[in-house]
CSV table of C-alpha atoms in Angstrom, one decimal:
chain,number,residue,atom,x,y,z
A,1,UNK,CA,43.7,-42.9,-71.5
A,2,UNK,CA,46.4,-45.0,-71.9
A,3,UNK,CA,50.1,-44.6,-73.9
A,4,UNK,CA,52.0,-46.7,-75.2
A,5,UNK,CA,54.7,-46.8,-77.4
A,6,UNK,CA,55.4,-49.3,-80.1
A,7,UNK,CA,58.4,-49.8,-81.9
A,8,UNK,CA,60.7,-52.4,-85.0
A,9,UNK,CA,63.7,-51.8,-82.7
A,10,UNK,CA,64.8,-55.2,-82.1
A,11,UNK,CA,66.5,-54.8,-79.0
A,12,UNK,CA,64.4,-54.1,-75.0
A,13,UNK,CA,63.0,-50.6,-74.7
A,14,UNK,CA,62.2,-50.1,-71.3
A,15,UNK,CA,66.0,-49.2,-70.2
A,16,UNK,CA,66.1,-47.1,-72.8
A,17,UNK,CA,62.7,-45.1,-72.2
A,18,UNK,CA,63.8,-44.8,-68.9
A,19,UNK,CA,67.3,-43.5,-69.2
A,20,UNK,CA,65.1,-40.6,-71.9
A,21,UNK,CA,63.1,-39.6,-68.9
A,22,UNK,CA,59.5,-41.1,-70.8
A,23,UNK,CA,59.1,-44.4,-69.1
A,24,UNK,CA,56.9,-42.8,-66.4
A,25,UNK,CA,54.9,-41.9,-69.2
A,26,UNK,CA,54.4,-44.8,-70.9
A,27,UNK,CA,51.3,-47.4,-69.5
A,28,UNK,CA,53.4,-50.1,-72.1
A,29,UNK,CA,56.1,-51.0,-74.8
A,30,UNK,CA,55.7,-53.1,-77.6
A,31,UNK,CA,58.5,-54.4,-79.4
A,32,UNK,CA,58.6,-55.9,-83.0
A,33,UNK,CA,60.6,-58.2,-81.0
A,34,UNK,CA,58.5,-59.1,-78.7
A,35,UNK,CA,55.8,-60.0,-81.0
A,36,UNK,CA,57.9,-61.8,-83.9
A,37,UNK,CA,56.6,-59.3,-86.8
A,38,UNK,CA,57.5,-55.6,-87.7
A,39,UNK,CA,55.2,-53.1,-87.9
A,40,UNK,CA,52.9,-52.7,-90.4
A,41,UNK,CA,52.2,-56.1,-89.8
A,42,UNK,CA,49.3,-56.5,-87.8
A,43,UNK,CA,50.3,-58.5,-84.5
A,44,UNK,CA,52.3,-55.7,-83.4
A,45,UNK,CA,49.5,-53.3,-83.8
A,46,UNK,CA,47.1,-56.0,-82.3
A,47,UNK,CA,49.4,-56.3,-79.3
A,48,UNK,CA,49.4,-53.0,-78.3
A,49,UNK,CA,45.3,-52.6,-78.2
A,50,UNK,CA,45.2,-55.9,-75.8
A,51,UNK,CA,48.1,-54.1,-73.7
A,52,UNK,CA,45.5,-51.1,-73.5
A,53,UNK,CA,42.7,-52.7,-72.8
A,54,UNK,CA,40.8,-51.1,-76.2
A,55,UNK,CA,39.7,-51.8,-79.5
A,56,UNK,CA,40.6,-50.6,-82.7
A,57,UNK,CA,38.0,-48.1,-83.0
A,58,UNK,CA,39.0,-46.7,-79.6
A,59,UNK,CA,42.7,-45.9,-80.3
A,60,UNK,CA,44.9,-43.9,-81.9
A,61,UNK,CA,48.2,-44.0,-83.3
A,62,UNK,CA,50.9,-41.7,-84.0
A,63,UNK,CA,53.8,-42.6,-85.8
A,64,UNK,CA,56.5,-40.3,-88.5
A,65,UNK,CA,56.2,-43.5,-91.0
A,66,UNK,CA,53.6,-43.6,-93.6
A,67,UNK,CA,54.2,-47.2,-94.4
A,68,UNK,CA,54.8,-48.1,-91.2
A,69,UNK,CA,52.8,-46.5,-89.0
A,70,UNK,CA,49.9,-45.2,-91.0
A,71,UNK,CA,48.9,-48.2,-93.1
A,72,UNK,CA,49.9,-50.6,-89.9
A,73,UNK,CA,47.4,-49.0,-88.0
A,74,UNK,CA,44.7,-48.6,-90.6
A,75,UNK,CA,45.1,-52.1,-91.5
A,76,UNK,CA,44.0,-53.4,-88.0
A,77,UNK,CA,41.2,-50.4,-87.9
A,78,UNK,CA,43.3,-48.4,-86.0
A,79,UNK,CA,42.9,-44.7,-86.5
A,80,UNK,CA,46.3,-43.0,-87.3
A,81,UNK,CA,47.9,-39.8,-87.2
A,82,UNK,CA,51.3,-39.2,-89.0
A,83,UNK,CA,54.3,-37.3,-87.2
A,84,UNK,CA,55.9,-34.9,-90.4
A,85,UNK,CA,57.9,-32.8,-88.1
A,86,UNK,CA,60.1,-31.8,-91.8
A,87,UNK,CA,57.1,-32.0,-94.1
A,88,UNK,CA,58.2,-34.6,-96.0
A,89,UNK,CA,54.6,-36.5,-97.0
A,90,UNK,CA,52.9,-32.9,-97.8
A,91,UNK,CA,51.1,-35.1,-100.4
A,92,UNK,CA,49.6,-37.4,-97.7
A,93,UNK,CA,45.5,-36.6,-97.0
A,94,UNK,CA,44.4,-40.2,-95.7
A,95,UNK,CA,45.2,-39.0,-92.7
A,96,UNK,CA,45.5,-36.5,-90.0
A,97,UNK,CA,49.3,-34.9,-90.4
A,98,UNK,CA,50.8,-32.6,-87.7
A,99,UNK,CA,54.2,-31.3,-86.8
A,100,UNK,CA,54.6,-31.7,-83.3
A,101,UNK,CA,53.3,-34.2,-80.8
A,102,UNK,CA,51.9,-31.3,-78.6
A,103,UNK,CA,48.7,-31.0,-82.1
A,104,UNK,CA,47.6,-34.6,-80.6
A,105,UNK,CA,45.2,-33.2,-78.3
A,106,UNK,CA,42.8,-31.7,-80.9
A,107,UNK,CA,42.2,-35.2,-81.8
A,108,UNK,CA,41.5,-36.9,-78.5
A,109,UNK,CA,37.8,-37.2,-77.5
């Protein structure tokens, strides 16, 4: 399995990932940045499965944005999951929706 984190911050990650005590964690970083377009445009998304080494239909992705991070990913065939930690998109069903990152593991395979 790999992990990876992607993010629109505009500004290098890797410092910052470190200084949280996740960069160990983390096989890569993508950076809207990086790839000149913010997520939910595809390259970003597309980015992040070359870094992994995987195609859509193999990956995941978890993000607390549905515009972002839900339709990103389902636009490039990626299968998401949306982070509602408050239960703000109680109306979303397109989708798996959990609370907390430790529900991810009843959807790994």
């Amino acid at each position: 399995m790999k992990l990876g984190l992607l993010t629109n911050l505009q500004t290098e990650v890797n410092s910052m990932c470190r200084e949280l005590g996740i960069a160990s964690y983390l096989d890569f970083t993508v950076t809207s940045a990086e790839v000149g377009a913010d997520k939910p445009q595809p390259p970003i998304f597309l980015k992040a499965l070359e870094l992994a080494g995987v195609k859509a239909d193999e990956a995941i992705h978890v993000g607390d944005q549905y515009q972002n991070d839900v339709l990103g990913a389902k636009g490039v065939g990626i299968s998401p999951i949306l982070l509602d930690r408050a239960d703000y998109y109680a109306e979303i069903t397109d989708c798996p929706r959990i609370r907390s990152l430790t529900e991810i593991s009843k959807y790994l395979s």
